[in-house]
Coordinates of C-alpha atoms in Angstrom, one line a residue:
Chain A
X1 CA 61.1 16.3 -24.4
X2 CA 57.8 14.9 -25.5
X3 CA 55.2 13.9 -23.0
X4 CA 54.8 15.2 -19.4
X5 CA 57.5 14.7 -16.8
X6 CA 55.3 15.7 -14.0
X7 CA 51.7 16.5 -13.2
X8 CA 52.7 20.1 -13.0
X9 CA 54.1 20.0 -16.5
X10 CA 50.7 18.6 -17.7
X11 CA 48.8 21.3 -15.9
X12 CA 51.2 23.9 -17.4
X13 CA 50.5 22.6 -20.9
X14 CA 46.8 23.1 -20.2
X15 CA 47.4 26.5 -18.7
X16 CA 49.4 27.4 -21.9
X17 CA 46.3 26.3 -23.9
X18 CA 48.2 23.5 -25.7
X19 CA 44.7 22.2 -26.3
X20 CA 43.0 21.0 -29.5
X21 CA 39.4 20.2 -29.9
X22 CA 37.3 18.6 -32.6
X23 CA 33.6 18.4 -32.7
X24 CA 31.6 15.7 -34.3
X25 CA 28.0 14.7 -35.1
X26 CA 26.3 11.9 -36.9
X27 CA 23.3 9.7 -37.2
X28 CA 23.5 6.0 -36.9
X29 CA 21.8 3.4 -39.1
X30 CA 18.6 1.7 -38.2
X31 CA 17.5 -1.8 -39.0
X32 CA 20.0 -4.2 -37.5
X33 CA 18.1 -4.6 -34.3
X34 CA 19.4 -4.8 -30.8
X35 CA 22.8 -6.3 -30.5
X36 CA 25.2 -5.8 -33.4
X37 CA 27.8 -3.1 -33.5
X38 CA 27.2 -0.4 -36.0
X39 CA 29.7 2.0 -37.5
X40 CA 29.4 5.7 -38.3
X41 CA 32.1 5.8 -41.1
X42 CA 29.6 6.9 -43.8
X43 CA 26.9 8.5 -41.7
X44 CA 28.9 11.3 -40.0
X45 CA 27.6 14.8 -40.7
X46 CA 30.6 16.4 -39.0
X47 CA 33.3 15.7 -40.0
X48 CA 32.7 14.9 -43.6
X49 CA 31.5 11.3 -44.0
X50 CA 33.9 8.7 -45.3
X51 CA 33.5 6.5 -48.3
X52 CA 34.0 2.9 -49.1
X53 CA 37.7 1.8 -49.2
X54 CA 39.4 0.7 -52.4
X55 CA 39.4 -3.0 -53.2
X56 CA 42.5 -5.1 -52.6
X57 CA 45.0 -4.0 -51.3
X58 CA 42.7 -1.4 -50.0
X59 CA 43.2 2.0 -48.3
X60 CA 45.5 3.0 -45.5
X61 CA 44.0 5.9 -43.5
X62 CA 46.1 8.8 -42.4
X63 CA 44.2 11.9 -41.3
X64 CA 41.6 10.6 -43.7
X65 CA 38.2 12.1 -44.7
X66 CA 35.5 10.4 -42.6
X67 CA 37.5 10.3 -39.4
X68 CA 37.8 12.8 -36.6
X69 CA 41.3 14.1 -37.3
X70 CA 43.7 16.3 -35.3
X71 CA 46.8 18.1 -36.6
X72 CA 50.1 16.2 -36.5
X73 CA 52.2 17.5 -33.6
X74 CA 55.4 15.5 -33.8
X75 CA 57.6 15.4 -31.8
X76 CA 55.0 16.4 -29.3
X77 CA 52.5 13.8 -28.3
X78 CA 48.7 14.1 -28.0
X79 CA 46.6 12.7 -25.2
X80 CA 42.8 12.8 -24.8
X81 CA 41.9 15.0 -21.9
X82 CA 38.1 15.2 -22.4
X83 CA 35.5 13.4 -24.4
X84 CA 32.0 14.7 -24.4
X85 CA 29.1 12.9 -26.0
X86 CA 25.4 13.6 -26.2
X87 CA 22.9 11.4 -27.9
X88 CA 19.3 11.4 -29.0
X89 CA 17.4 8.2 -29.6
X90 CA 13.8 7.2 -30.0
X91 CA 14.0 4.5 -27.3
X92 CA 15.6 3.9 -23.9
X93 CA 18.0 1.2 -24.8
X94 CA 21.4 1.3 -23.1
X95 CA 24.1 2.2 -25.4
X96 CA 27.9 1.9 -25.5
X97 CA 30.0 3.7 -28.0
X98 CA 33.7 3.2 -28.8
X99 CA 36.2 5.3 -30.6
X100 CA 38.7 3.4 -32.7
X101 CA 41.6 4.4 -34.9
X102 CA 40.6 3.2 -38.4
X103 CA 43.9 2.0 -39.9
X104 CA 43.1 0.1 -43.1
X105 CA 40.0 -0.8 -45.2
X106 CA 39.7 -3.2 -48.0
X107 CA 36.4 -2.9 -50.0
X108 CA 34.3 -4.9 -52.3
X109 CA 34.4 -8.3 -50.6
X110 CA 31.5 -10.4 -51.6
X111 CA 30.0 -12.9 -49.1
X112 CA 27.3 -14.3 -51.4
X113 CA 29.4 -17.3 -52.3
X114 CA 31.5 -19.7 -50.2
X115 CA 35.3 -20.0 -50.5
X116 CA 38.3 -17.9 -50.0
X117 CA 38.1 -14.1 -50.7
X118 CA 41.4 -12.3 -51.5
X119 CA 42.1 -9.4 -49.1
X120 CA 45.9 -8.8 -49.2
X121 CA 45.5 -5.7 -47.0
X122 CA 47.9 -2.9 -47.4
X123 CA 50.5 -2.1 -44.7
X124 CA 49.3 -0.6 -41.4
X125 CA 50.0 3.2 -41.1
X126 CA 50.1 3.1 -37.3
X127 CA 50.5 0.3 -34.7
X128 CA 52.6 -1.2 -37.4
X129 CA 53.5 -4.4 -35.7
X130 CA 49.7 -5.2 -35.4
X131 CA 49.7 -5.6 -31.7
X132 CA 46.2 -5.1 -30.5
X133 CA 44.9 -4.4 -34.0
X134 CA 41.5 -5.9 -34.7
X135 CA 39.9 -7.0 -38.0
X136 CA 36.2 -6.4 -38.5
X137 CA 33.8 -6.7 -41.4
X138 CA 31.8 -3.6 -42.2
X139 CA 28.7 -4.0 -44.4
X140 CA 29.1 -1.6 -47.3
X141 CA 26.0 -2.6 -49.3
X142 CA 23.0 -4.1 -47.6
X143 CA 21.2 -7.0 -49.2
X144 CA 22.1 -10.2 -47.4
X145 CA 19.5 -12.9 -47.1
X146 CA 21.3 -15.4 -45.0
X147 CA 23.6 -14.8 -41.9
X148 CA 27.0 -15.4 -43.4
X149 CA 29.7 -17.3 -41.5
X150 CA 33.3 -16.2 -42.1
X151 CA 36.8 -16.8 -40.8
X152 CA 40.1 -15.0 -41.2
X153 CA 41.8 -18.1 -42.6
X154 CA 45.1 -16.5 -43.7
X155 CA 46.5 -13.5 -41.9
X156 CA 49.8 -12.2 -40.5
X157 CA 50.0 -11.8 -36.7
X158 CA 51.7 -9.3 -34.4
X159 CA 54.9 -11.3 -34.5
X160 CA 55.0 -11.2 -38.4
X161 CA 54.0 -14.9 -38.6
X162 CA 51.9 -15.4 -41.8
X163 CA 49.3 -18.0 -42.7
X164 CA 47.6 -17.7 -39.4
X165 CA 44.0 -19.0 -39.2
X166 CA 41.3 -17.9 -36.8
X167 CA 37.9 -19.5 -35.9
X168 CA 34.7 -18.6 -37.6
X169 CA 32.1 -16.0 -36.7
X170 CA 28.5 -15.4 -37.9
X171 CA 26.4 -12.4 -38.4
X172 CA 23.6 -12.2 -35.8
X173 CA 20.8 -12.0 -38.3
X174 CA 20.2 -12.8 -42.0
X175 CA 19.7 -9.2 -43.1
X176 CA 22.2 -6.5 -42.2
X177 CA 22.0 -2.8 -43.0
X178 CA 24.9 -0.9 -44.3
X179 CA 27.5 0.0 -41.6
X180 CA 26.7 -3.1 -39.5
X181 CA 29.9 -4.5 -38.1
X182 CA 30.9 -8.0 -37.3
X183 CA 33.9 -8.6 -35.2
X184 CA 36.5 -8.6 -34.0
X185 CA 37.3 -11.6 -36.3
X186 CA 38.6 -14.5 -34.2
X187 CA 42.4 -15.0 -33.9
X188 CA 44.4 -18.2 -33.9
X189 CA 45.4 -19.3 -30.4
X190 CA 48.3 -17.3 -29.0
X191 CA 47.9 -14.2 -31.2
X192 CA 47.2 -10.7 -29.9
X193 CA 46.7 -8.7 -33.0
X194 CA 46.6 -8.5 -36.8
X195 CA 49.3 -7.0 -39.0
X196 CA 47.6 -7.9 -42.3
X197 CA 44.9 -10.1 -43.7
X198 CA 45.5 -12.2 -46.8
X199 CA 42.2 -14.1 -47.2
X200 CA 39.0 -14.6 -45.4
X201 CA 36.9 -17.7 -45.9
X202 CA 33.1 -17.7 -46.3
X203 CA 31.8 -21.1 -45.1
X204 CA 28.1 -20.0 -45.1
X205 CA 27.2 -17.6 -47.9
X206 CA 25.2 -14.5 -47.2
X207 CA 22.8 -14.9 -50.2
X208 CA 21.5 -11.8 -51.9
X209 CA 23.8 -9.1 -53.0
X210 CA 25.6 -7.7 -49.9
X211 CA 29.2 -6.6 -50.0
X212 CA 31.5 -5.9 -47.1
X213 CA 34.7 -4.1 -46.3
X214 CA 37.4 -5.6 -44.1
X215 CA 38.7 -3.0 -41.7
X216 CA 41.7 -3.0 -39.4
X217 CA 41.2 -0.9 -36.3
X218 CA 42.8 -0.1 -33.0
X219 CA 40.2 0.5 -30.2
X220 CA 41.0 3.7 -28.2
X221 CA 38.3 4.2 -25.6
X222 CA 34.6 3.8 -24.8
X223 CA 31.7 5.6 -23.3
X224 CA 28.7 4.1 -21.6
X225 CA 25.5 5.9 -22.0
X226 CA 22.6 5.5 -19.6
X227 CA 19.4 4.2 -21.1
X228 CA 17.5 7.5 -20.9
X229 CA 16.8 9.5 -23.9
X230 CA 18.8 12.6 -24.7
X231 CA 21.6 12.3 -22.2
X232 CA 25.1 13.4 -22.1
X233 CA 28.3 11.7 -20.8
X234 CA 31.9 12.7 -20.6
X235 CA 35.2 11.3 -19.5
X236 CA 38.4 13.2 -18.7
X237 CA 42.1 12.6 -18.1
X238 CA 44.2 12.6 -16.0
X239 CA 41.5 12.6 -13.4
X240 CA 39.4 10.7 -12.6
X241 CA 40.6 8.3 -15.4
X242 CA 44.4 8.0 -15.5
X243 CA 44.4 5.9 -18.6
X244 CA 46.4 8.1 -21.1
X245 CA 44.6 7.6 -24.4
X246 CA 47.1 8.7 -27.0
X247 CA 46.1 9.9 -30.5
X248 CA 49.0 9.2 -32.9
X249 CA 49.8 11.6 -35.7
X250 CA 47.6 10.6 -38.6
X251 CA 44.9 9.0 -36.4
X252 CA 41.6 8.6 -38.2
X253 CA 39.1 8.3 -35.4
X254 CA 35.9 6.5 -36.1
X255 CA 32.9 5.9 -33.8
X256 CA 31.1 2.6 -33.4
X257 CA 28.0 1.9 -31.3
X258 CA 26.3 -1.0 -29.7
X259 CA 23.1 -0.7 -31.7
X260 CA 19.8 -0.1 -30.1
X261 CA 16.4 -1.5 -31.2
X262 CA 16.0 -0.5 -34.8
X263 CA 16.1 3.2 -34.1
X264 CA 18.5 5.7 -35.4
X265 CA 20.7 7.2 -32.8
X266 CA 22.2 10.7 -33.2
X267 CA 25.4 11.6 -31.5
X268 CA 27.1 14.9 -31.1
X269 CA 30.1 15.8 -29.1
X270 CA 33.7 16.8 -29.0
X271 CA 37.1 15.3 -28.4
X272 CA 39.8 17.5 -26.7
X273 CA 43.5 16.6 -26.5
X274 CA 46.5 18.2 -24.9
X275 CA 49.8 18.2 -26.8
X276 CA 53.2 18.3 -25.3
Chain B
X1 CA 62.8 1.7 -6.9
X2 CA 60.2 -0.1 -9.0
X3 CA 56.6 1.1 -9.1
X4 CA 55.3 4.6 -8.8
X5 CA 56.5 6.7 -5.9
X6 CA 54.3 9.7 -6.8
X7 CA 51.6 10.8 -9.2
X8 CA 54.3 12.7 -11.1
X9 CA 56.2 9.5 -11.7
X10 CA 53.1 7.9 -13.0
X11 CA 52.4 10.7 -15.4
X12 CA 56.0 10.8 -16.6
X13 CA 56.2 7.0 -17.0
X14 CA 53.0 6.9 -19.1
X15 CA 53.6 9.9 -21.3
X16 CA 57.3 10.7 -21.5
X17 CA 58.6 7.1 -21.4
X18 CA 55.6 5.5 -23.1
X19 CA 55.4 2.9 -20.4
X20 CA 51.7 2.3 -21.1
X21 CA 50.1 -1.0 -22.0
X22 CA 46.7 -1.7 -23.3
X23 CA 44.9 -4.7 -24.9
X24 CA 41.4 -5.0 -26.1
X25 CA 39.4 -8.2 -25.8
X26 CA 36.2 -9.7 -27.1
X27 CA 34.7 -12.8 -25.4
X28 CA 31.6 -14.5 -26.5
X29 CA 30.4 -16.8 -23.8
X30 CA 28.6 -20.1 -23.9
X31 CA 25.3 -20.3 -22.0
X32 CA 25.6 -19.8 -18.2
X33 CA 23.9 -22.3 -16.0
X34 CA 21.6 -19.8 -14.3
X35 CA 21.4 -16.5 -12.4
X36 CA 24.1 -16.1 -9.7
X37 CA 26.3 -18.9 -11.1
X38 CA 29.8 -18.0 -12.2
X39 CA 30.7 -18.7 -15.8
X40 CA 34.2 -18.9 -17.3
X41 CA 35.3 -17.1 -20.4
X42 CA 38.6 -18.9 -20.6
X43 CA 37.6 -21.5 -23.1
X44 CA 36.0 -19.1 -25.6
X45 CA 37.2 -16.6 -28.2
X46 CA 37.3 -14.4 -30.1
X47 CA 39.9 -11.9 -29.2
X48 CA 42.2 -13.3 -28.1
X49 CA 41.5 -16.9 -29.1
X50 CA 40.2 -19.4 -26.5
X51 CA 42.6 -20.7 -23.9
X52 CA 43.3 -24.4 -23.6
X53 CA 43.0 -26.9 -20.7
X54 CA 46.0 -27.7 -18.6
X55 CA 47.6 -31.1 -18.3
X56 CA 45.8 -33.9 -16.4
X57 CA 46.0 -34.4 -12.7
X58 CA 48.6 -36.6 -11.0
X59 CA 49.0 -38.6 -7.9
X60 CA 52.5 -37.1 -7.5
X61 CA 52.3 -33.7 -5.8
X62 CA 53.5 -30.9 -8.1
X63 CA 53.3 -33.2 -11.2
X64 CA 49.7 -32.5 -12.1
X65 CA 48.3 -29.8 -14.4
X66 CA 50.1 -26.9 -16.0
X67 CA 51.5 -23.8 -14.4
X68 CA 50.5 -20.9 -16.6
X69 CA 53.0 -18.1 -17.6
X70 CA 51.9 -15.7 -20.4
X71 CA 49.8 -18.7 -21.7
X72 CA 47.8 -18.7 -24.9
X73 CA 44.3 -17.5 -24.1
X74 CA 45.5 -14.7 -21.7
X75 CA 43.9 -11.3 -22.3
X76 CA 47.4 -9.9 -22.5
X77 CA 50.9 -11.1 -23.2
X78 CA 52.9 -8.2 -22.0
X79 CA 56.7 -8.5 -22.0
X80 CA 58.5 -9.0 -18.7
X81 CA 59.6 -5.7 -17.2
X82 CA 61.6 -6.9 -14.2
X83 CA 63.0 -5.0 -12.2
X84 CA 60.2 -2.6 -13.2
X85 CA 56.7 -3.6 -12.1
X86 CA 53.5 -3.5 -14.1
X87 CA 50.3 -2.1 -12.5
X88 CA 46.7 -2.2 -13.6
X89 CA 45.4 1.3 -14.3
X90 CA 41.9 0.3 -15.3
X91 CA 39.4 -1.7 -17.3
X92 CA 36.8 -0.6 -19.8
X93 CA 34.1 -3.2 -20.6
X94 CA 30.6 -3.6 -22.0
X95 CA 28.5 -6.7 -21.8
X96 CA 25.2 -7.8 -23.3
X97 CA 23.6 -8.9 -20.0
X98 CA 23.7 -7.7 -16.4
X99 CA 26.4 -9.4 -14.5
X100 CA 29.5 -9.0 -12.4
X101 CA 32.8 -9.5 -14.3
X102 CA 35.9 -10.8 -12.6
X103 CA 39.4 -10.2 -13.9
X104 CA 41.9 -12.7 -12.6
X105 CA 45.3 -14.1 -13.0
X106 CA 45.1 -17.8 -14.0
X107 CA 47.9 -19.6 -12.2
X108 CA 47.5 -23.4 -12.6
X109 CA 45.0 -25.5 -14.5
X110 CA 44.5 -29.2 -14.0
X111 CA 42.3 -31.0 -16.5
X112 CA 40.4 -34.2 -16.6
X113 CA 38.9 -34.4 -13.1
X114 CA 36.1 -36.9 -13.6
X115 CA 32.8 -36.4 -11.8
X116 CA 31.1 -39.6 -12.8
X117 CA 32.2 -41.6 -9.8
X118 CA 32.7 -40.9 -6.1
X119 CA 36.1 -40.9 -4.3
X120 CA 39.3 -39.0 -4.3
X121 CA 40.6 -37.6 -7.6
X122 CA 44.2 -36.9 -8.1
X123 CA 45.1 -33.3 -8.7
X124 CA 48.7 -32.9 -7.7
X125 CA 48.7 -29.3 -8.9
X126 CA 51.9 -27.8 -10.2
X127 CA 53.7 -25.2 -8.1
X128 CA 52.2 -21.7 -8.3
X129 CA 54.1 -19.5 -10.8
X130 CA 53.0 -16.3 -9.1
X131 CA 51.5 -15.5 -5.7
X132 CA 53.6 -18.4 -4.5
X133 CA 52.6 -18.1 -0.9
X134 CA 49.1 -18.8 -1.9
X135 CA 47.5 -15.9 0.0
X136 CA 44.3 -15.0 -1.7
X137 CA 44.7 -17.8 -4.3
X138 CA 41.4 -19.5 -4.9
X139 CA 40.5 -22.9 -6.2
X140 CA 37.6 -23.2 -8.7
X141 CA 36.1 -26.0 -10.8
X142 CA 35.6 -25.2 -14.5
X143 CA 33.1 -27.6 -16.1
X144 CA 34.5 -29.1 -19.4
X145 CA 31.9 -31.8 -19.9
X146 CA 28.4 -31.2 -18.7
X147 CA 27.0 -33.2 -15.8
X148 CA 23.9 -35.2 -16.5
X149 CA 21.8 -36.9 -13.9
X150 CA 22.9 -35.6 -10.5
X151 CA 24.4 -32.4 -9.2
X152 CA 27.9 -33.4 -7.9
X153 CA 29.1 -32.6 -4.4
X154 CA 32.8 -32.1 -4.1
X155 CA 35.4 -30.9 -1.6
X156 CA 39.1 -30.0 -1.6
X157 CA 40.0 -32.8 0.9
X158 CA 43.8 -32.5 0.7
X159 CA 45.5 -29.2 -0.1
X160 CA 48.4 -27.1 1.0
X161 CA 47.3 -23.8 2.6
X162 CA 48.9 -20.3 2.6
X163 CA 51.2 -21.3 5.5
X164 CA 52.5 -24.4 3.7
X165 CA 50.4 -26.8 5.8
X166 CA 49.7 -29.9 3.8
X167 CA 46.7 -32.2 4.2
X168 CA 44.3 -29.4 4.8
X169 CA 40.6 -30.3 4.1
X170 CA 37.8 -27.9 3.2
X171 CA 34.0 -28.2 3.2
X172 CA 32.0 -29.4 0.3
X173 CA 30.3 -27.5 -2.5
X174 CA 27.3 -28.6 -4.6
X175 CA 27.0 -28.0 -8.3
X176 CA 24.2 -25.6 -9.2
X177 CA 22.2 -28.1 -11.3
X178 CA 21.8 -31.7 -12.2
X179 CA 22.9 -30.8 -15.7
X180 CA 25.5 -28.1 -15.1
X181 CA 26.6 -26.4 -18.3
X182 CA 30.1 -26.5 -19.8
X183 CA 32.2 -23.5 -18.7
X184 CA 30.2 -23.1 -15.4
X185 CA 32.7 -22.1 -12.7
X186 CA 32.1 -23.7 -9.3
X187 CA 33.7 -22.0 -6.3
X188 CA 35.7 -20.8 -4.8
X189 CA 36.2 -24.1 -3.1
X190 CA 35.7 -23.9 0.7
X191 CA 38.9 -23.7 2.8
X192 CA 39.6 -25.1 6.3
X193 CA 39.0 -22.7 9.1
X194 CA 41.7 -20.1 9.4
X195 CA 43.1 -20.5 5.9
X196 CA 43.2 -17.6 3.5
X197 CA 44.5 -19.2 0.4
X198 CA 45.8 -22.3 -1.5
X199 CA 49.3 -23.2 -2.5
X200 CA 48.6 -26.6 -4.0
X201 CA 45.9 -29.3 -4.2
X202 CA 46.7 -33.0 -3.8
X203 CA 43.2 -34.4 -4.2
X204 CA 39.6 -33.4 -4.4
X205 CA 36.9 -35.7 -3.2
X206 CA 33.6 -36.4 -5.0
X207 CA 31.1 -37.4 -2.4
X208 CA 28.1 -37.4 -4.8
X209 CA 28.8 -38.3 -8.4
X210 CA 27.2 -36.8 -11.5
X211 CA 26.1 -40.0 -12.9
X212 CA 26.3 -40.4 -16.7
X213 CA 29.4 -41.4 -18.6
X214 CA 31.6 -38.3 -19.1
X215 CA 31.1 -35.3 -16.8
X216 CA 34.4 -33.7 -16.0
X217 CA 36.0 -30.4 -15.0
X218 CA 39.3 -28.5 -14.6
X219 CA 40.6 -27.5 -11.3
X220 CA 41.9 -23.9 -11.6
X221 CA 44.0 -22.0 -9.1
X222 CA 43.5 -18.2 -9.7
X223 CA 44.0 -14.9 -8.1
X224 CA 41.2 -12.4 -8.4
X225 CA 42.3 -8.9 -9.4
X226 CA 39.2 -6.9 -10.0
X227 CA 35.4 -7.2 -9.9
X228 CA 33.2 -5.0 -12.1
X229 CA 29.4 -4.8 -11.8
X230 CA 27.9 -4.4 -15.3
X231 CA 24.5 -3.3 -16.6
X232 CA 23.8 -4.7 -20.1
X233 CA 25.0 -2.7 -23.0
X234 CA 26.1 0.1 -20.8
X235 CA 29.9 0.5 -20.9
X236 CA 31.7 0.7 -17.6
X237 CA 35.1 2.3 -16.9
X238 CA 37.0 1.2 -13.8
X239 CA 39.9 3.4 -12.6
X240 CA 42.5 1.8 -10.4
X241 CA 44.5 4.9 -9.7
X242 CA 42.0 7.2 -8.0
X243 CA 39.6 4.4 -7.0
X244 CA 39.9 1.0 -5.4
X245 CA 41.7 -1.3 -6.1
X246 CA 44.8 0.9 -6.1
X247 CA 47.2 0.0 -8.8
X248 CA 47.1 -3.8 -8.4
X249 CA 50.3 -5.4 -9.7
X250 CA 50.2 -7.5 -12.9
X251 CA 53.1 -9.8 -12.4
X252 CA 55.5 -10.8 -15.2
X253 CA 54.0 -13.9 -16.8
X254 CA 50.5 -13.0 -15.8
X255 CA 47.8 -15.0 -17.6
X256 CA 44.7 -12.9 -17.3
X257 CA 41.3 -14.4 -17.6
X258 CA 37.7 -13.4 -17.2
X259 CA 34.6 -14.9 -15.6
X260 CA 31.2 -13.5 -14.9
X261 CA 28.5 -13.9 -12.3
X262 CA 25.5 -14.3 -14.6
X263 CA 22.1 -12.8 -14.2
X264 CA 20.4 -15.4 -16.3
X265 CA 21.1 -18.4 -18.6
X266 CA 21.7 -16.1 -21.5
X267 CA 25.0 -16.3 -23.4
X268 CA 26.8 -13.0 -23.0
X269 CA 29.3 -11.1 -25.1
X270 CA 32.0 -8.8 -23.6
X271 CA 34.1 -6.2 -25.3
X272 CA 36.7 -4.2 -23.4
X273 CA 40.2 -3.1 -22.8
X274 CA 42.8 -3.8 -20.1
X275 CA 45.1 -0.9 -19.3
X276 CA 48.3 -0.9 -17.3
X277 CA 51.5 1.1 -16.8
X278 CA 55.0 0.0 -15.7
X279 CA 57.9 1.7 -14.0

């Protein structure tokens, strides 16, 4: 039987050392200013950094390079029991980081001209109905000169309804560094997730030469970090936080951060799961 | 027996049976009116998309507005689990300004309450779809068209209380500004002495009008579930198992919304996750 029938079963699994840990470390990207989310897909030092996804229909990520990856344990399940993060930064901005399961990436999207851009994203490898799956844009090549405005004007929702169209969203500033994130892209009323994206529409072009990836992710959990330099934070399960954050087989875990003021932030830490 | 009789049952339901629910959200607010004024996130996206306004008020009790059941705009649209019950396990959220966030179940929304003239305004709110006795149910005004020349003063001058008493009349409340911004949330509306909630509203009374040509608001009946104090850009995690509130129930059909008590007039973004289990 997968999972834990009782609290005692869970504690026994811990006593039996059914525990897996992965460490990670990476440096963020400076230059986008306070506010935007910033990704660590290509700036991790440990594990090996990821690379830009393929162009349409893109790349589906399963235990992929660039992510924090655990062994598959089927039929047993994996749950986060401890997350430990330390960070170093040159300022005292408050920071929030989130860990997401990176599911699909579609590279080479050009925002320098208006109109529809073909995405036709490949099938989701996990969370396959799209419930709770978010679409974000990830700057792969810096060089924008105008804050682009985009919308997801044709996508398939969590109920497998296609040709859905969400509202528009704009980058916060004209220039965006690589790894800056914009999202989640707005959904059509009534939708709760994204199964695939067919086209995005650029209504205000970025100018310059920037390219972006469209990524589909499932957020897993977050950490808040106090605005004092060089601090540590941790969260644990099942106490005090009972929320059972499950890592699916194949999960490709990526870190994103609420950016602080133009300074590079370095993170190090570890994720520990219990399997049973 | 529905619910969780023990910590063991909770662990088992969540891990063995997979009876765990979670939804992420991203809400990008409009500009709040000022510090210490509540502001609604119902009518903005992005994830999920913005919610809509209910039907207009009516002079016929029960015929006004819209009772909301898993309505578009809700943070979650979890399937009904009856006879099992769903319970909030926690909330994770980060905001871009200091504030207090309220998670609530939006029950009834009545649109088109004009503020440009004095007098009674028909509400005739639809029957509550959940929390039907009205205990703890609050009435709020959600600005849909900004006021212009005068801060309106308004009262709930005919409502049905938590004991089913009709014709109840509460005190008045004054809008926070002459020009109160869209999405400002005014309330909770004062109750008559001894009342602890609202089952229905027949009319509200505008004693001081906004002036101008078009100021208007929704009347919203809601049940607060959770309050979270937030420091800007510092993620917060609330646990509802080992900390208060203890496993509040999320009823089938719940239409979850957010509002925040602002610290300034700065538009604020929120990203987070709602987590629940059922058994």
